Each structure stands twice: as C-alpha cells, then as structure tokens.
Amino acid sequence: QSFKLLGFLDVQNVPCARESVLYGSLGSFVVGLGHFLATSRVRRSCDFAVGGFICTMLGYWFYCRYNLAKQRIRQRMLKEGMRNKLLFEGSSLDPERKQTGSERSES
C-alpha cells in the first residue's frame, strides 16, 4: 500500500522521500525534547519541533537527491564506457591495443 504525505508525495515510490520523513521525525523529536528540557516551555518546544522537522527533512532530502544524481551520472558514464569498449574493441581506435610501427605511420 502506498502512503501519501500531504496528499501528493508518494513516500513509497519517490526516491529519498521515506528516509527524509524518518530523519525529519527523528530530528523533530530531538529538537523539541531538547528545547523542552532546556526551557520547560511546551508551546515553544512544539514550534521548535516543527522547525526541526522541516529543516532536517529538507536537509536530508537535498543531500540524498544530490548523492542520487551523482550515482546516476556515474552509472551513465560507466554504461557509455562499456558501450564504447564493445564498439571499438579490436579496431584501430581501441585505446588498449598497442600500435605497431606500421600502424603509427598510417595514422
């Protein structure tokens, strides 16, 4: 079953959404409890907890999405390199193939 946060964010299918919500709730708990233990003001501690949730969730969201984008770029480069290796293997354009003296003079 799919869980939608705020009615539009499908937590199960969107990358990094589940982890962001979990870390956000943990950050909310830590900030709210810490502020309450320091000041004993309930309402203000709840405000800090909401702020902690938003900051932690957005911070982890951007961190996770950045790493996901880097990983996808690396995968794309690796896929392109593998395709080029198969395409150029055994030809004169193969970088691993040692060129002989006669091949050097031709190029």
Short mmCIF file of N, CA, C and O in Angstrom, two decimals:
data_model
loop_
_atom_site.label_atom_id
_atom_site.label_comp_id
_atom_site.label_asym_id
_atom_site.label_seq_id
_atom_site.Cartn_x
_atom_site.Cartn_y
_atom_site.Cartn_z
N GLN A 1 0.83 -1.19 0.00
CA GLN A 1 0.00 0.00 0.00
C GLN A 1 0.87 1.24 0.00
O GLN A 1 1.91 1.31 0.63
N SER A 2 0.41 2.23 -0.71
CA SER A 2 1.15 3.48 -0.85
C SER A 2 0.71 4.47 0.23
O SER A 2 -0.47 4.58 0.54
N PHE A 3 1.68 5.19 0.77
CA PHE A 3 1.40 6.22 1.78
C PHE A 3 1.70 7.57 1.16
O PHE A 3 2.81 7.82 0.71
N LYS A 4 0.72 8.46 1.12
CA LYS A 4 0.90 9.78 0.55
C LYS A 4 0.97 10.82 1.66
O LYS A 4 0.07 10.94 2.46
N LEU A 5 2.07 11.56 1.68
CA LEU A 5 2.26 12.62 2.65
C LEU A 5 1.72 13.91 2.06
O LEU A 5 2.06 14.26 0.94
N LEU A 6 0.87 14.60 2.78
CA LEU A 6 0.22 15.83 2.34
C LEU A 6 -0.62 15.62 1.08
O LEU A 6 -0.93 16.56 0.36
N GLY A 7 -0.98 14.38 0.80
CA GLY A 7 -1.86 14.08 -0.31
C GLY A 7 -1.20 13.98 -1.67
O GLY A 7 -1.80 13.53 -2.62
N PHE A 8 0.06 14.37 -1.81
CA PHE A 8 0.68 14.33 -3.13
C PHE A 8 2.07 13.67 -3.15
O PHE A 8 2.53 13.25 -4.20
N LEU A 9 2.76 13.58 -2.04
CA LEU A 9 4.09 13.00 -2.01
C LEU A 9 3.99 11.52 -1.69
O LEU A 9 3.73 11.14 -0.55
N ASP A 10 4.15 10.69 -2.70
CA ASP A 10 4.07 9.25 -2.52
C ASP A 10 5.39 8.76 -1.92
O ASP A 10 6.41 8.67 -2.60
N VAL A 11 5.37 8.48 -0.64
CA VAL A 11 6.57 8.18 0.12
C VAL A 11 7.22 6.89 -0.35
O VAL A 11 8.44 6.76 -0.34
N GLN A 12 6.44 5.95 -0.83
CA GLN A 12 7.00 4.66 -1.22
C GLN A 12 7.71 4.72 -2.56
O GLN A 12 8.73 4.07 -2.73
N ASN A 13 7.24 5.51 -3.51
CA ASN A 13 7.78 5.48 -4.86
C ASN A 13 8.76 6.61 -5.17
O ASN A 13 9.51 6.50 -6.13
N VAL A 14 8.76 7.69 -4.41
CA VAL A 14 9.67 8.80 -4.67
C VAL A 14 11.00 8.50 -3.98
O VAL A 14 11.04 8.25 -2.77
N PRO A 15 12.12 8.53 -4.74
CA PRO A 15 13.41 8.26 -4.11
C PRO A 15 13.73 9.29 -3.02
O PRO A 15 13.46 10.47 -3.17
N CYS A 16 14.26 8.83 -1.92
CA CYS A 16 14.70 9.64 -0.77
C CYS A 16 13.55 10.17 0.08
O CYS A 16 13.80 10.79 1.11
N ALA A 17 12.31 9.98 -0.30
CA ALA A 17 11.20 10.55 0.47
C ALA A 17 11.03 9.83 1.81
O ALA A 17 10.86 10.48 2.85
N ARG A 18 11.09 8.52 1.81
CA ARG A 18 10.89 7.76 3.04
C ARG A 18 11.96 8.10 4.07
O ARG A 18 11.65 8.39 5.24
N GLU A 19 13.21 8.08 3.65
CA GLU A 19 14.30 8.37 4.57
C GLU A 19 14.22 9.81 5.08
O GLU A 19 14.51 10.08 6.24
N SER A 20 13.83 10.73 4.21
CA SER A 20 13.73 12.13 4.62
C SER A 20 12.67 12.32 5.70
O SER A 20 12.89 13.04 6.67
N VAL A 21 11.53 11.67 5.53
CA VAL A 21 10.46 11.78 6.53
C VAL A 21 10.89 11.14 7.84
O VAL A 21 10.64 11.70 8.92
N LEU A 22 11.56 10.00 7.78
CA LEU A 22 12.01 9.33 9.00
C LEU A 22 13.07 10.16 9.74
O LEU A 22 12.98 10.34 10.96
N TYR A 23 14.05 10.67 9.01
CA TYR A 23 15.06 11.51 9.66
C TYR A 23 14.45 12.82 10.15
O TYR A 23 14.86 13.36 11.18
N GLY A 24 13.48 13.34 9.42
CA GLY A 24 12.81 14.56 9.85
C GLY A 24 12.06 14.37 11.15
O GLY A 24 12.08 15.22 12.04
N SER A 25 11.38 13.22 11.28
CA SER A 25 10.65 12.97 12.53
C SER A 25 11.61 12.76 13.69
O SER A 25 11.35 13.21 14.82
N LEU A 26 12.74 12.12 13.43
CA LEU A 26 13.75 11.95 14.49
C LEU A 26 14.33 13.31 14.89
O LEU A 26 14.49 13.61 16.08
N GLY A 27 14.62 14.15 13.90
CA GLY A 27 15.13 15.49 14.19
C GLY A 27 14.12 16.33 14.95
O GLY A 27 14.47 17.09 15.84
N SER A 28 12.84 16.17 14.61
CA SER A 28 11.77 16.87 15.30
C SER A 28 11.73 16.48 16.77
O SER A 28 11.63 17.34 17.65
N PHE A 29 11.81 15.19 17.02
CA PHE A 29 11.77 14.70 18.39
C PHE A 29 12.97 15.22 19.20
O PHE A 29 12.80 15.70 20.33
N VAL A 30 14.16 15.15 18.62
CA VAL A 30 15.37 15.57 19.33
C VAL A 30 15.34 17.07 19.63
O VAL A 30 15.61 17.50 20.76
N VAL A 31 14.98 17.88 18.63
CA VAL A 31 14.98 19.33 18.83
C VAL A 31 13.88 19.74 19.82
O VAL A 31 14.12 20.55 20.73
N GLY A 32 12.68 19.17 19.66
CA GLY A 32 11.58 19.51 20.57
C GLY A 32 11.87 19.10 22.00
O GLY A 32 11.65 19.88 22.94
N LEU A 33 12.36 17.89 22.18
CA LEU A 33 12.66 17.42 23.53
C LEU A 33 13.82 18.21 24.14
O LEU A 33 13.77 18.57 25.33
N GLY A 34 14.83 18.48 23.34
CA GLY A 34 15.96 19.26 23.84
C GLY A 34 15.54 20.66 24.28
O GLY A 34 15.96 21.14 25.33
N HIS A 35 14.69 21.30 23.47
CA HIS A 35 14.22 22.64 23.84
C HIS A 35 13.33 22.58 25.08
O HIS A 35 13.40 23.46 25.94
N PHE A 36 12.51 21.55 25.18
CA PHE A 36 11.65 21.43 26.36
C PHE A 36 12.47 21.20 27.62
O PHE A 36 12.18 21.79 28.68
N LEU A 37 13.48 20.35 27.53
CA LEU A 37 14.31 20.10 28.71
C LEU A 37 15.11 21.34 29.12
O LEU A 37 15.39 21.54 30.30
N ALA A 38 15.43 22.18 28.14
CA ALA A 38 16.20 23.39 28.45
C ALA A 38 15.34 24.51 29.01
O ALA A 38 15.77 25.26 29.88
N THR A 39 14.07 24.63 28.52
CA THR A 39 13.26 25.79 28.90
C THR A 39 11.96 25.46 29.63
O THR A 39 11.37 26.33 30.24
N SER A 40 11.47 24.24 29.53
CA SER A 40 10.18 23.80 30.11
C SER A 40 9.00 24.58 29.54
O SER A 40 7.97 24.73 30.21
N ARG A 41 9.11 25.06 28.34
CA ARG A 41 8.00 25.76 27.68
C ARG A 41 7.45 24.85 26.58
O ARG A 41 8.10 24.60 25.57
N VAL A 42 6.22 24.36 26.79
CA VAL A 42 5.65 23.35 25.92
C VAL A 42 5.35 23.90 24.53
O VAL A 42 5.74 23.32 23.52
N ARG A 43 4.63 25.01 24.47
CA ARG A 43 4.23 25.55 23.16
C ARG A 43 5.43 25.92 22.30
O ARG A 43 5.49 25.61 21.12
N ARG A 44 6.39 26.58 22.90
CA ARG A 44 7.59 26.98 22.17
C ARG A 44 8.40 25.75 21.72
O ARG A 44 8.98 25.73 20.64
N SER A 45 8.40 24.71 22.54
CA SER A 45 9.10 23.48 22.19
C SER A 45 8.44 22.80 21.00
O SER A 45 9.13 22.23 20.14
N CYS A 46 7.12 22.85 20.92
CA CYS A 46 6.41 22.30 19.76
C CYS A 46 6.75 23.09 18.50
O CYS A 46 6.91 22.50 17.42
N ASP A 47 6.87 24.40 18.63
CA ASP A 47 7.27 25.22 17.48
C ASP A 47 8.67 24.84 17.01
O ASP A 47 8.93 24.71 15.82
N PHE A 48 9.57 24.64 17.95
CA PHE A 48 10.92 24.23 17.60
C PHE A 48 10.92 22.83 16.98
O PHE A 48 11.72 22.56 16.08
N ALA A 49 10.05 21.95 17.46
CA ALA A 49 9.97 20.60 16.91
C ALA A 49 9.53 20.63 15.45
O ALA A 49 10.07 19.92 14.61
N VAL A 50 8.54 21.47 15.13
CA VAL A 50 8.09 21.60 13.74
C VAL A 50 9.22 22.16 12.88
O VAL A 50 9.48 21.68 11.77
N GLY A 51 9.90 23.16 13.39
CA GLY A 51 11.04 23.72 12.66
C GLY A 51 12.15 22.69 12.47
O GLY A 51 12.77 22.63 11.40
N GLY A 52 12.39 21.90 13.49
CA GLY A 52 13.40 20.84 13.40
C GLY A 52 13.03 19.80 12.37
O GLY A 52 13.88 19.30 11.63
N PHE A 53 11.73 19.47 12.30
CA PHE A 53 11.26 18.52 11.30
C PHE A 53 11.50 19.04 9.89
O PHE A 53 12.05 18.35 9.03
N ILE A 54 11.12 20.29 9.66
CA ILE A 54 11.26 20.87 8.32
C ILE A 54 12.72 20.97 7.92
O ILE A 54 13.10 20.58 6.81
N CYS A 55 13.55 21.48 8.82
CA CYS A 55 14.98 21.64 8.50
C CYS A 55 15.67 20.30 8.26
O CYS A 55 16.43 20.14 7.30
N THR A 56 15.42 19.34 9.13
CA THR A 56 16.05 18.03 8.99
C THR A 56 15.57 17.32 7.74
O THR A 56 16.37 16.74 7.00
N MET A 57 14.27 17.37 7.48
CA MET A 57 13.73 16.69 6.30
C MET A 57 14.28 17.30 5.02
O MET A 57 14.74 16.59 4.13
N LEU A 58 14.26 18.62 4.92
CA LEU A 58 14.76 19.26 3.70
C LEU A 58 16.28 19.08 3.55
O LEU A 58 16.77 18.86 2.44
N GLY A 59 16.99 19.16 4.65
CA GLY A 59 18.43 18.95 4.59
C GLY A 59 18.79 17.57 4.10
O GLY A 59 19.64 17.41 3.21
N TYR A 60 18.14 16.55 4.65
CA TYR A 60 18.44 15.19 4.20
C TYR A 60 17.92 14.96 2.80
O TYR A 60 18.53 14.23 2.03
N TRP A 61 16.80 15.56 2.43
CA TRP A 61 16.24 15.42 1.08
C TRP A 61 17.27 15.89 0.03
O TRP A 61 17.56 15.19 -0.93
N PHE A 62 17.82 17.09 0.23
CA PHE A 62 18.77 17.63 -0.73
C PHE A 62 20.07 16.81 -0.74
O PHE A 62 20.64 16.56 -1.80
N TYR A 63 20.52 16.38 0.41
CA TYR A 63 21.71 15.55 0.50
C TYR A 63 21.51 14.23 -0.26
O TYR A 63 22.36 13.82 -1.05
N CYS A 64 20.39 13.59 -0.04
CA CYS A 64 20.11 12.31 -0.66
C CYS A 64 19.92 12.46 -2.18
O CYS A 64 20.43 11.66 -2.95
N ARG A 65 19.19 13.49 -2.60
CA ARG A 65 18.98 13.70 -4.03
C ARG A 65 20.29 14.04 -4.75
O ARG A 65 20.50 13.62 -5.89
N TYR A 66 21.17 14.78 -4.09
CA TYR A 66 22.46 15.11 -4.67
C TYR A 66 23.28 13.83 -4.88
O TYR A 66 23.87 13.62 -5.95
N ASN A 67 23.32 12.97 -3.87
CA ASN A 67 24.06 11.71 -3.99
C ASN A 67 23.44 10.80 -5.04
O ASN A 67 24.15 10.10 -5.76
N LEU A 68 22.12 10.81 -5.15
CA LEU A 68 21.44 10.00 -6.16
C LEU A 68 21.78 10.50 -7.56
O LEU A 68 22.03 9.70 -8.47
N ALA A 69 21.83 11.81 -7.74
CA ALA A 69 22.20 12.37 -9.05
C ALA A 69 23.64 12.02 -9.40
O ALA A 69 23.93 11.67 -10.55
N LYS A 70 24.55 12.11 -8.42
CA LYS A 70 25.94 11.73 -8.67
C LYS A 70 26.05 10.27 -9.06
O LYS A 70 26.79 9.91 -9.98
N GLN A 71 25.29 9.41 -8.40
CA GLN A 71 25.32 7.98 -8.69
C GLN A 71 24.78 7.71 -10.10
O GLN A 71 25.36 6.90 -10.83
N ARG A 72 23.73 8.39 -10.49
CA ARG A 72 23.17 8.20 -11.83
C ARG A 72 24.14 8.68 -12.90
O ARG A 72 24.24 8.06 -13.97
N ILE A 73 24.86 9.77 -12.64
CA ILE A 73 25.85 10.26 -13.60
C ILE A 73 26.98 9.24 -13.75
O ILE A 73 27.42 8.94 -14.86
N ARG A 74 27.44 8.67 -12.63
CA ARG A 74 28.49 7.65 -12.69
C ARG A 74 28.01 6.42 -13.46
O ARG A 74 28.76 5.85 -14.25
N GLN A 75 26.75 6.01 -13.23
CA GLN A 75 26.21 4.86 -13.94
C GLN A 75 26.12 5.13 -15.44
O GLN A 75 26.44 4.26 -16.25
N ARG A 76 25.71 6.35 -15.80
CA ARG A 76 25.61 6.71 -17.21
C ARG A 76 26.99 6.70 -17.87
O ARG A 76 27.15 6.21 -18.99
N MET A 77 28.00 7.23 -17.16
CA MET A 77 29.35 7.23 -17.71
C MET A 77 29.89 5.81 -17.87
O MET A 77 30.54 5.49 -18.87
N LEU A 78 29.63 4.95 -16.89
CA LEU A 78 30.07 3.57 -16.96
C LEU A 78 29.39 2.84 -18.11
O LEU A 78 30.03 2.10 -18.86
N LYS A 79 28.10 3.07 -18.27
CA LYS A 79 27.35 2.44 -19.36
C LYS A 79 27.90 2.89 -20.72
O LYS A 79 28.07 2.08 -21.63
N GLU A 80 28.18 4.19 -20.84
CA GLU A 80 28.74 4.74 -22.09
C GLU A 80 30.12 4.14 -22.35
O GLU A 80 30.44 3.78 -23.48
N GLY A 81 30.94 4.02 -21.32
CA GLY A 81 32.26 3.44 -21.47
C GLY A 81 32.20 1.98 -21.88
O GLY A 81 32.98 1.53 -22.73
N MET A 82 31.28 1.23 -21.31
CA MET A 82 31.13 -0.18 -21.69
C MET A 82 30.66 -0.31 -23.13
O MET A 82 31.12 -1.18 -23.87
N ARG A 83 29.75 0.56 -23.53
CA ARG A 83 29.26 0.53 -24.91
C ARG A 83 30.40 0.87 -25.88
O ARG A 83 30.56 0.22 -26.91
N ASN A 84 31.20 1.88 -25.55
CA ASN A 84 32.33 2.26 -26.41
C ASN A 84 33.38 1.15 -26.46
O ASN A 84 33.99 0.92 -27.50
N LYS A 85 33.59 0.47 -25.35
CA LYS A 85 34.56 -0.63 -25.33
C LYS A 85 34.12 -1.72 -26.28
O LYS A 85 34.93 -2.22 -27.06
N LEU A 86 32.85 -2.07 -26.23
CA LEU A 86 32.35 -3.10 -27.14
C LEU A 86 32.39 -2.63 -28.59
O LEU A 86 32.67 -3.41 -29.50
N LEU A 87 32.15 -1.37 -28.81
CA LEU A 87 32.10 -0.82 -30.16
C LEU A 87 33.49 -0.75 -30.78
O LEU A 87 33.67 -1.10 -31.95
N PHE A 88 34.48 -0.32 -30.00
CA PHE A 88 35.82 -0.09 -30.55
C PHE A 88 36.79 -1.25 -30.31
O PHE A 88 37.93 -1.18 -30.74
N GLU A 89 36.37 -2.31 -29.65
CA GLU A 89 37.26 -3.41 -29.33
C GLU A 89 37.78 -4.07 -30.61
O GLU A 89 37.01 -4.45 -31.48
N GLY A 90 39.08 -4.17 -30.70
CA GLY A 90 39.70 -4.82 -31.85
C GLY A 90 39.93 -3.89 -33.03
O GLY A 90 40.58 -4.25 -33.99
N SER A 91 39.42 -2.68 -32.99
CA SER A 91 39.62 -1.75 -34.11
C SER A 91 40.87 -0.90 -33.86
O SER A 91 41.51 -0.99 -32.82
N SER A 92 41.18 -0.07 -34.82
CA SER A 92 42.36 0.79 -34.66
C SER A 92 42.11 1.89 -33.63
O SER A 92 43.04 2.55 -33.18
N LEU A 93 40.86 2.11 -33.24
CA LEU A 93 40.52 3.13 -32.25
C LEU A 93 40.54 2.61 -30.82
O LEU A 93 40.29 3.35 -29.89
N ASP A 94 40.85 1.31 -30.66
CA ASP A 94 40.87 0.70 -29.33
C ASP A 94 42.04 1.26 -28.53
O ASP A 94 43.20 1.11 -28.93
N PRO A 95 41.80 1.93 -27.40
CA PRO A 95 42.91 2.53 -26.64
C PRO A 95 43.81 1.48 -25.97
O PRO A 95 44.96 1.77 -25.66
N GLU A 96 43.32 0.27 -25.75
CA GLU A 96 44.14 -0.76 -25.10
C GLU A 96 45.03 -1.49 -26.09
O GLU A 96 45.96 -2.17 -25.69
N ARG A 97 44.75 -1.36 -27.36
CA ARG A 97 45.51 -2.06 -28.39
C ARG A 97 46.83 -1.34 -28.62
O ARG A 97 46.87 -0.13 -28.82
N LYS A 98 47.91 -2.07 -28.61
CA LYS A 98 49.23 -1.50 -28.84
C LYS A 98 49.41 -1.27 -30.33
O LYS A 98 49.19 -2.17 -31.14
N GLN A 99 49.80 -0.05 -30.69
CA GLN A 99 50.02 0.25 -32.10
C GLN A 99 51.43 -0.16 -32.50
O GLN A 99 52.39 0.11 -31.79
N THR A 100 51.53 -0.77 -33.66
CA THR A 100 52.85 -1.14 -34.18
C THR A 100 53.40 0.02 -34.99
O THR A 100 52.71 1.00 -35.25
N GLY A 101 54.63 -0.09 -35.43
CA GLY A 101 55.26 0.98 -36.19
C GLY A 101 54.56 1.25 -37.51
O GLY A 101 54.42 2.41 -37.92
N SER A 102 54.06 0.23 -38.19
CA SER A 102 53.39 0.43 -39.48
C SER A 102 52.04 1.11 -39.29
O SER A 102 51.63 1.93 -40.11
N GLU A 103 51.34 0.79 -38.19
CA GLU A 103 50.04 1.43 -37.92
C GLU A 103 50.22 2.88 -37.55
O GLU A 103 49.39 3.70 -37.85
N ARG A 104 51.32 3.21 -36.88
CA ARG A 104 51.56 4.60 -36.49
C ARG A 104 51.82 5.48 -37.71
O ARG A 104 51.41 6.61 -37.77
N SER A 105 52.53 4.92 -38.67
CA SER A 105 52.83 5.71 -39.86
C SER A 105 51.58 5.95 -40.71
O SER A 105 51.47 6.94 -41.40
N GLU A 106 50.60 5.03 -40.66
CA GLU A 106 49.37 5.18 -41.42
C GLU A 106 48.47 6.27 -40.83
O GLU A 106 47.79 6.99 -41.53
N SER A 107 48.48 6.42 -39.51
CA SER A 107 47.59 7.39 -38.86
C SER A 107 48.21 8.73 -38.67
O SER A 107 49.18 9.12 -39.15
#
